[in-house]
Amino acid sequence: MTTISSPHHQAPSIAFSDAVHTSHPSIDMASNSESQISITVEFSGGLELMFSKQPKHHVKLPSTIPGSTSGEPTNIKYLLKYLCDELMTDTRKDLFVIDETVRPGVLVLINDSDWELEGEEEYVLQNRDNILFVSTLHGG
């Protein structure tokens, strides 16, 4: 078992099996390790079906938003665009995001904390963050 604890939050550690499969063990969006951050993105509640049927992805992103003239740090808003453009395998983007933010009914946790407490889309991503998307939308 591997224990993952949050560097930003005092929540209890969560144990995950080492046998978790990832479709993209290391997606590199930056040219060197000093200008990138490594995060874990997880999907559940059916969202994993939209992302290669894999619930957990390890992602490397640039530490600043590409094309930003002021060197704006990488945030959740950039992550959402990246996930839709680079990782999403389902064409029904609107089941995940609407108007560049997560659709109602999708819970977002940043290091086990509700993203509303962390600044939502403006939260600046940190190395080793864990971002969890949970769908509460169910057909019937």
Short mmCIF file of N, CA and C in Angstrom, two decimals:
data_model
loop_
_atom_site.label_atom_id
_atom_site.label_comp_id
_atom_site.label_asym_id
_atom_site.label_seq_id
_atom_site.Cartn_x
_atom_site.Cartn_y
_atom_site.Cartn_z
N MET A 1 0.84 -1.18 0.00
CA MET A 1 0.00 0.00 0.00
C MET A 1 0.88 1.24 0.00
N THR A 2 0.45 2.25 -0.72
CA THR A 2 1.12 3.52 -0.75
C THR A 2 0.27 4.52 0.00
N THR A 3 0.87 5.33 0.84
CA THR A 3 0.13 6.34 1.57
C THR A 3 0.36 7.67 0.92
N ILE A 4 -0.75 8.36 0.64
CA ILE A 4 -0.67 9.69 0.05
C ILE A 4 -1.21 10.65 1.08
N SER A 5 -0.42 11.64 1.46
CA SER A 5 -0.91 12.65 2.37
C SER A 5 -0.77 14.00 1.71
N SER A 6 -1.62 14.90 2.07
CA SER A 6 -1.68 16.22 1.45
C SER A 6 -0.64 17.15 2.05
N PRO A 7 0.11 17.86 1.19
CA PRO A 7 1.06 18.82 1.72
C PRO A 7 0.37 20.12 2.16
N HIS A 8 -0.90 20.33 1.77
CA HIS A 8 -1.60 21.58 2.04
C HIS A 8 -2.71 21.43 3.05
N HIS A 9 -2.97 20.27 3.53
CA HIS A 9 -4.16 20.02 4.33
C HIS A 9 -3.81 19.03 5.43
N GLN A 10 -4.40 19.18 6.58
CA GLN A 10 -4.09 18.32 7.71
C GLN A 10 -5.02 17.11 7.79
N ALA A 11 -5.65 16.75 6.69
CA ALA A 11 -6.56 15.59 6.69
C ALA A 11 -5.77 14.31 6.90
N PRO A 12 -6.43 13.26 7.38
CA PRO A 12 -5.74 11.98 7.57
C PRO A 12 -5.23 11.43 6.24
N SER A 13 -4.18 10.66 6.31
CA SER A 13 -3.63 10.03 5.12
C SER A 13 -4.62 9.04 4.54
N ILE A 14 -4.54 8.85 3.22
CA ILE A 14 -5.41 7.91 2.53
C ILE A 14 -4.52 6.87 1.88
N ALA A 15 -4.85 5.60 2.04
CA ALA A 15 -4.03 4.53 1.47
C ALA A 15 -4.65 4.05 0.17
N PHE A 16 -3.82 3.89 -0.85
CA PHE A 16 -4.22 3.37 -2.14
C PHE A 16 -3.35 2.16 -2.46
N SER A 17 -3.88 1.24 -3.19
CA SER A 17 -3.13 0.07 -3.61
C SER A 17 -2.07 0.47 -4.63
N ASP A 18 -0.90 -0.15 -4.56
CA ASP A 18 0.14 0.10 -5.54
C ASP A 18 -0.24 -0.40 -6.92
N ALA A 19 -1.29 -1.19 -7.03
CA ALA A 19 -1.69 -1.79 -8.29
C ALA A 19 -2.62 -0.89 -9.11
N VAL A 20 -2.77 0.39 -8.74
CA VAL A 20 -3.63 1.29 -9.49
C VAL A 20 -3.03 1.49 -10.88
N HIS A 21 -3.86 1.32 -11.89
CA HIS A 21 -3.39 1.47 -13.26
C HIS A 21 -3.56 2.91 -13.71
N THR A 22 -2.60 3.42 -14.46
CA THR A 22 -2.71 4.75 -15.03
C THR A 22 -2.50 4.65 -16.52
N SER A 23 -3.27 5.41 -17.27
CA SER A 23 -3.14 5.36 -18.72
C SER A 23 -1.98 6.23 -19.19
N HIS A 24 -1.64 7.23 -18.41
CA HIS A 24 -0.56 8.14 -18.76
C HIS A 24 0.36 8.30 -17.56
N PRO A 25 1.28 7.36 -17.34
CA PRO A 25 2.09 7.43 -16.13
C PRO A 25 2.86 8.73 -15.98
N SER A 26 3.24 9.34 -17.08
CA SER A 26 3.99 10.58 -16.98
C SER A 26 3.77 11.40 -18.24
N ILE A 27 2.78 12.26 -18.21
CA ILE A 27 2.51 13.12 -19.34
C ILE A 27 3.31 14.39 -19.12
N ASP A 28 4.24 14.67 -20.00
CA ASP A 28 5.16 15.76 -19.83
C ASP A 28 4.76 16.93 -20.71
N MET A 29 4.30 18.02 -20.09
CA MET A 29 3.90 19.21 -20.83
C MET A 29 4.93 20.34 -20.66
N ALA A 30 6.07 20.06 -20.07
CA ALA A 30 7.09 21.07 -19.88
C ALA A 30 8.44 20.49 -20.27
N SER A 31 9.38 21.37 -20.58
CA SER A 31 10.66 20.91 -21.10
C SER A 31 11.65 20.46 -20.04
N ASN A 32 11.56 20.98 -18.81
CA ASN A 32 12.48 20.51 -17.79
C ASN A 32 11.80 20.46 -16.44
N SER A 33 12.37 19.70 -15.52
CA SER A 33 11.72 19.45 -14.24
C SER A 33 11.60 20.69 -13.36
N GLU A 34 12.43 21.69 -13.57
CA GLU A 34 12.35 22.90 -12.75
C GLU A 34 11.15 23.76 -13.10
N SER A 35 10.60 23.61 -14.30
CA SER A 35 9.49 24.44 -14.73
C SER A 35 8.19 23.67 -14.83
N GLN A 36 8.10 22.54 -14.12
CA GLN A 36 6.88 21.75 -14.18
C GLN A 36 6.46 21.30 -12.80
N ILE A 37 5.19 20.90 -12.70
CA ILE A 37 4.65 20.34 -11.47
C ILE A 37 4.05 18.98 -11.80
N SER A 38 4.12 18.08 -10.85
CA SER A 38 3.54 16.75 -11.00
C SER A 38 2.35 16.65 -10.06
N ILE A 39 1.20 16.29 -10.61
CA ILE A 39 -0.01 16.15 -9.81
C ILE A 39 -0.68 14.81 -10.11
N THR A 40 -1.59 14.42 -9.24
CA THR A 40 -2.40 13.24 -9.46
C THR A 40 -3.83 13.71 -9.67
N VAL A 41 -4.46 13.22 -10.73
CA VAL A 41 -5.85 13.55 -11.04
C VAL A 41 -6.64 12.24 -10.98
N GLU A 42 -7.73 12.25 -10.22
CA GLU A 42 -8.55 11.05 -10.08
C GLU A 42 -9.99 11.36 -10.49
N PHE A 43 -10.65 10.34 -11.04
CA PHE A 43 -12.04 10.45 -11.48
C PHE A 43 -12.83 9.31 -10.87
N SER A 44 -14.07 9.59 -10.44
CA SER A 44 -14.95 8.53 -9.96
C SER A 44 -16.40 8.90 -10.23
N GLY A 45 -17.30 7.99 -9.89
CA GLY A 45 -18.71 8.21 -10.12
C GLY A 45 -19.11 8.11 -11.58
N GLY A 46 -18.26 7.48 -12.39
CA GLY A 46 -18.53 7.32 -13.81
C GLY A 46 -17.67 8.21 -14.68
N LEU A 47 -17.07 9.26 -14.12
CA LEU A 47 -16.22 10.15 -14.93
C LEU A 47 -15.01 9.43 -15.50
N GLU A 48 -14.54 8.39 -14.79
CA GLU A 48 -13.37 7.66 -15.29
C GLU A 48 -13.63 7.06 -16.67
N LEU A 49 -14.88 6.82 -17.00
CA LEU A 49 -15.22 6.28 -18.32
C LEU A 49 -14.90 7.27 -19.43
N MET A 50 -14.86 8.54 -19.09
CA MET A 50 -14.56 9.58 -20.08
C MET A 50 -13.06 9.79 -20.26
N PHE A 51 -12.27 9.16 -19.40
CA PHE A 51 -10.82 9.35 -19.40
C PHE A 51 -10.12 8.00 -19.48
N SER A 52 -10.27 7.34 -20.61
CA SER A 52 -9.63 6.05 -20.90
C SER A 52 -10.02 4.95 -19.92
N LYS A 53 -11.14 5.11 -19.25
CA LYS A 53 -11.62 4.14 -18.26
C LYS A 53 -10.61 3.92 -17.14
N GLN A 54 -9.79 4.93 -16.92
CA GLN A 54 -8.77 4.88 -15.87
C GLN A 54 -9.13 5.88 -14.78
N PRO A 55 -9.23 5.44 -13.53
CA PRO A 55 -9.61 6.36 -12.47
C PRO A 55 -8.49 7.29 -11.98
N LYS A 56 -7.26 6.95 -12.28
CA LYS A 56 -6.14 7.71 -11.73
C LYS A 56 -5.11 8.02 -12.82
N HIS A 57 -4.70 9.28 -12.88
CA HIS A 57 -3.72 9.73 -13.87
C HIS A 57 -2.65 10.57 -13.17
N HIS A 58 -1.41 10.30 -13.50
CA HIS A 58 -0.30 11.12 -13.01
C HIS A 58 0.06 12.07 -14.15
N VAL A 59 0.02 13.37 -13.86
CA VAL A 59 0.16 14.37 -14.91
C VAL A 59 1.27 15.35 -14.54
N LYS A 60 2.07 15.70 -15.54
CA LYS A 60 3.07 16.75 -15.38
C LYS A 60 2.62 17.94 -16.22
N LEU A 61 2.59 19.10 -15.58
CA LEU A 61 2.14 20.33 -16.24
C LEU A 61 3.19 21.41 -16.06
N PRO A 62 3.19 22.39 -16.95
CA PRO A 62 4.11 23.52 -16.74
C PRO A 62 3.71 24.27 -15.48
N SER A 63 4.66 24.84 -14.78
CA SER A 63 4.35 25.56 -13.55
C SER A 63 3.69 26.91 -13.82
N THR A 64 3.83 27.41 -15.05
CA THR A 64 3.13 28.62 -15.46
C THR A 64 2.31 28.32 -16.70
N ILE A 65 1.21 29.04 -16.86
CA ILE A 65 0.31 28.81 -17.98
C ILE A 65 1.00 29.19 -19.28
N PRO A 66 1.11 28.25 -20.23
CA PRO A 66 1.75 28.55 -21.51
C PRO A 66 1.06 29.71 -22.22
N GLY A 67 1.84 30.63 -22.74
CA GLY A 67 1.30 31.79 -23.44
C GLY A 67 0.93 32.94 -22.54
N SER A 68 1.04 32.74 -21.24
CA SER A 68 0.73 33.82 -20.30
C SER A 68 1.88 34.82 -20.30
N THR A 69 1.59 36.06 -20.63
CA THR A 69 2.64 37.08 -20.71
C THR A 69 3.17 37.47 -19.33
N SER A 70 2.35 37.29 -18.30
CA SER A 70 2.77 37.69 -16.96
C SER A 70 3.28 36.51 -16.13
N GLY A 71 3.43 35.33 -16.76
CA GLY A 71 3.91 34.16 -16.03
C GLY A 71 2.91 33.66 -15.00
N GLU A 72 1.62 33.73 -15.35
CA GLU A 72 0.56 33.30 -14.44
C GLU A 72 0.74 31.84 -14.05
N PRO A 73 0.70 31.52 -12.75
CA PRO A 73 0.90 30.13 -12.32
C PRO A 73 -0.25 29.23 -12.79
N THR A 74 0.07 27.97 -13.02
CA THR A 74 -0.91 26.99 -13.48
C THR A 74 -1.97 26.78 -12.41
N ASN A 75 -3.23 26.85 -12.84
CA ASN A 75 -4.34 26.74 -11.91
C ASN A 75 -5.33 25.67 -12.37
N ILE A 76 -6.40 25.50 -11.61
CA ILE A 76 -7.41 24.49 -11.94
C ILE A 76 -8.07 24.81 -13.28
N LYS A 77 -8.28 26.06 -13.57
CA LYS A 77 -8.89 26.44 -14.86
C LYS A 77 -8.06 25.89 -16.02
N TYR A 78 -6.74 26.04 -15.94
CA TYR A 78 -5.86 25.49 -16.97
C TYR A 78 -5.93 23.96 -16.97
N LEU A 79 -5.98 23.36 -15.79
CA LEU A 79 -6.07 21.90 -15.70
C LEU A 79 -7.32 21.39 -16.39
N LEU A 80 -8.46 22.04 -16.18
CA LEU A 80 -9.71 21.61 -16.82
C LEU A 80 -9.57 21.62 -18.34
N LYS A 81 -8.99 22.68 -18.88
CA LYS A 81 -8.78 22.76 -20.34
C LYS A 81 -7.84 21.65 -20.79
N TYR A 82 -6.77 21.45 -20.06
CA TYR A 82 -5.81 20.40 -20.39
C TYR A 82 -6.47 19.03 -20.38
N LEU A 83 -7.26 18.75 -19.35
CA LEU A 83 -7.92 17.45 -19.26
C LEU A 83 -8.85 17.21 -20.44
N CYS A 84 -9.61 18.23 -20.81
CA CYS A 84 -10.54 18.08 -21.95
C CYS A 84 -9.79 17.94 -23.27
N ASP A 85 -8.71 18.69 -23.44
CA ASP A 85 -7.97 18.67 -24.71
C ASP A 85 -7.03 17.48 -24.84
N GLU A 86 -6.45 17.02 -23.74
CA GLU A 86 -5.39 16.02 -23.82
C GLU A 86 -5.75 14.63 -23.27
N LEU A 87 -6.58 14.55 -22.25
CA LEU A 87 -6.84 13.25 -21.63
C LEU A 87 -8.22 12.68 -21.91
N MET A 88 -9.20 13.54 -22.16
CA MET A 88 -10.56 13.05 -22.35
C MET A 88 -10.67 12.26 -23.64
N THR A 89 -11.19 11.04 -23.53
CA THR A 89 -11.37 10.19 -24.71
C THR A 89 -12.82 10.17 -25.17
N ASP A 90 -13.72 10.68 -24.36
CA ASP A 90 -15.14 10.74 -24.70
C ASP A 90 -15.42 12.08 -25.39
N THR A 91 -16.28 12.07 -26.38
CA THR A 91 -16.59 13.31 -27.12
C THR A 91 -17.62 14.17 -26.41
N ARG A 92 -18.24 13.66 -25.37
CA ARG A 92 -19.30 14.40 -24.67
C ARG A 92 -18.72 15.26 -23.55
N LYS A 93 -17.94 16.26 -23.94
CA LYS A 93 -17.27 17.16 -23.00
C LYS A 93 -18.25 17.79 -22.01
N ASP A 94 -19.48 18.04 -22.46
CA ASP A 94 -20.47 18.71 -21.62
C ASP A 94 -20.92 17.87 -20.42
N LEU A 95 -20.54 16.60 -20.38
CA LEU A 95 -20.82 15.80 -19.19
C LEU A 95 -19.81 16.06 -18.08
N PHE A 96 -18.75 16.79 -18.41
CA PHE A 96 -17.70 17.11 -17.45
C PHE A 96 -17.60 18.62 -17.20
N VAL A 97 -17.56 19.40 -18.26
CA VAL A 97 -17.45 20.85 -18.12
C VAL A 97 -18.50 21.58 -18.95
N ILE A 98 -18.93 22.72 -18.44
CA ILE A 98 -19.82 23.63 -19.15
C ILE A 98 -19.28 25.03 -18.90
N ASP A 99 -19.12 25.82 -19.97
CA ASP A 99 -18.60 27.19 -19.86
C ASP A 99 -17.26 27.24 -19.11
N GLU A 100 -16.37 26.32 -19.44
CA GLU A 100 -15.00 26.27 -18.91
C GLU A 100 -14.89 26.01 -17.41
N THR A 101 -15.94 25.46 -16.80
CA THR A 101 -15.86 25.04 -15.40
C THR A 101 -16.59 23.71 -15.27
N VAL A 102 -16.37 23.02 -14.16
CA VAL A 102 -17.03 21.73 -14.00
C VAL A 102 -18.54 21.96 -13.93
N ARG A 103 -19.27 21.04 -14.53
CA ARG A 103 -20.72 21.18 -14.57
C ARG A 103 -21.30 20.93 -13.18
N PRO A 104 -22.48 21.46 -12.92
CA PRO A 104 -23.15 21.16 -11.65
C PRO A 104 -23.32 19.65 -11.51
N GLY A 105 -23.11 19.15 -10.34
CA GLY A 105 -23.20 17.72 -10.09
C GLY A 105 -21.86 17.01 -10.10
N VAL A 106 -20.79 17.75 -10.38
CA VAL A 106 -19.44 17.18 -10.30
C VAL A 106 -18.74 17.83 -9.11
N LEU A 107 -18.41 17.01 -8.13
CA LEU A 107 -17.70 17.51 -6.96
C LEU A 107 -16.21 17.51 -7.25
N VAL A 108 -15.51 18.52 -6.75
CA VAL A 108 -14.07 18.61 -6.94
C VAL A 108 -13.43 18.75 -5.56
N LEU A 109 -12.47 17.85 -5.31
CA LEU A 109 -11.70 17.92 -4.07
C LEU A 109 -10.25 18.19 -4.42
N ILE A 110 -9.68 19.14 -3.73
CA ILE A 110 -8.26 19.48 -3.87
C ILE A 110 -7.59 19.05 -2.58
N ASN A 111 -6.76 18.02 -2.65
CA ASN A 111 -6.10 17.49 -1.45
C ASN A 111 -7.12 17.22 -0.34
N ASP A 112 -8.21 16.54 -0.71
CA ASP A 112 -9.28 16.15 0.21
C ASP A 112 -10.10 17.31 0.76
N SER A 113 -9.98 18.48 0.17
CA SER A 113 -10.75 19.65 0.62
C SER A 113 -11.63 20.13 -0.53
N ASP A 114 -12.86 20.53 -0.23
CA ASP A 114 -13.78 21.03 -1.24
C ASP A 114 -13.14 22.21 -1.96
N TRP A 115 -13.20 22.17 -3.28
CA TRP A 115 -12.53 23.22 -4.06
C TRP A 115 -13.11 24.60 -3.80
N GLU A 116 -14.35 24.69 -3.33
CA GLU A 116 -14.95 25.98 -3.01
C GLU A 116 -14.19 26.66 -1.87
N LEU A 117 -13.59 25.86 -0.99
CA LEU A 117 -12.79 26.42 0.10
C LEU A 117 -11.39 26.81 -0.34
N GLU A 118 -10.99 26.34 -1.52
CA GLU A 118 -9.62 26.54 -2.00
C GLU A 118 -9.52 27.57 -3.13
N GLY A 119 -10.66 28.12 -3.58
CA GLY A 119 -10.61 29.14 -4.63
C GLY A 119 -11.12 28.67 -5.99
N GLU A 120 -11.69 27.48 -6.04
CA GLU A 120 -12.25 26.90 -7.26
C GLU A 120 -11.25 26.96 -8.41
N GLU A 121 -11.64 27.50 -9.58
CA GLU A 121 -10.78 27.48 -10.77
C GLU A 121 -9.47 28.25 -10.59
N GLU A 122 -9.44 29.19 -9.66
CA GLU A 122 -8.27 30.03 -9.47
C GLU A 122 -7.20 29.40 -8.57
N TYR A 123 -7.52 28.26 -7.97
CA TYR A 123 -6.54 27.59 -7.11
C TYR A 123 -5.26 27.31 -7.91
N VAL A 124 -4.14 27.74 -7.39
CA VAL A 124 -2.84 27.53 -8.04
C VAL A 124 -2.34 26.13 -7.69
N LEU A 125 -2.12 25.33 -8.71
CA LEU A 125 -1.67 23.96 -8.52
C LEU A 125 -0.26 23.92 -7.95
N GLN A 126 -0.05 23.00 -7.02
CA GLN A 126 1.24 22.81 -6.37
C GLN A 126 1.75 21.41 -6.69
N ASN A 127 3.05 21.24 -6.68
CA ASN A 127 3.64 19.93 -6.90
C ASN A 127 3.04 18.93 -5.90
N ARG A 128 2.67 17.74 -6.38
CA ARG A 128 2.12 16.63 -5.60
C ARG A 128 0.68 16.85 -5.14
N ASP A 129 -0.03 17.83 -5.71
CA ASP A 129 -1.45 17.98 -5.40
C ASP A 129 -2.21 16.75 -5.88
N ASN A 130 -3.33 16.49 -5.21
CA ASN A 130 -4.24 15.42 -5.62
C ASN A 130 -5.59 16.07 -5.90
N ILE A 131 -6.05 15.98 -7.16
CA ILE A 131 -7.31 16.57 -7.57
C ILE A 131 -8.27 15.43 -7.89
N LEU A 132 -9.41 15.40 -7.21
CA LEU A 132 -10.40 14.36 -7.38
C LEU A 132 -11.69 14.94 -7.93
N PHE A 133 -12.19 14.37 -9.03
CA PHE A 133 -13.48 14.75 -9.62
C PHE A 133 -14.44 13.60 -9.39
N VAL A 134 -15.59 13.89 -8.78
CA VAL A 134 -16.59 12.87 -8.47
C VAL A 134 -17.92 13.30 -9.09
N SER A 135 -18.45 12.47 -9.98
CA SER A 135 -19.75 12.77 -10.56
C SER A 135 -20.85 12.27 -9.64
N THR A 136 -21.84 13.13 -9.42
CA THR A 136 -23.03 12.72 -8.68
C THR A 136 -24.21 12.60 -9.65
N LEU A 137 -23.93 12.69 -10.95
CA LEU A 137 -24.97 12.60 -11.98
C LEU A 137 -25.22 11.15 -12.29
N HIS A 138 -26.47 10.75 -12.28
CA HIS A 138 -26.81 9.36 -12.55
C HIS A 138 -28.00 9.31 -13.49
N GLY A 139 -27.93 8.41 -14.44
CA GLY A 139 -29.07 8.22 -15.35
C GLY A 139 -30.14 7.38 -14.68
N GLY A 140 -31.27 7.30 -15.34
CA GLY A 140 -32.30 6.48 -14.72
C GLY A 140 -33.60 6.56 -15.46
#
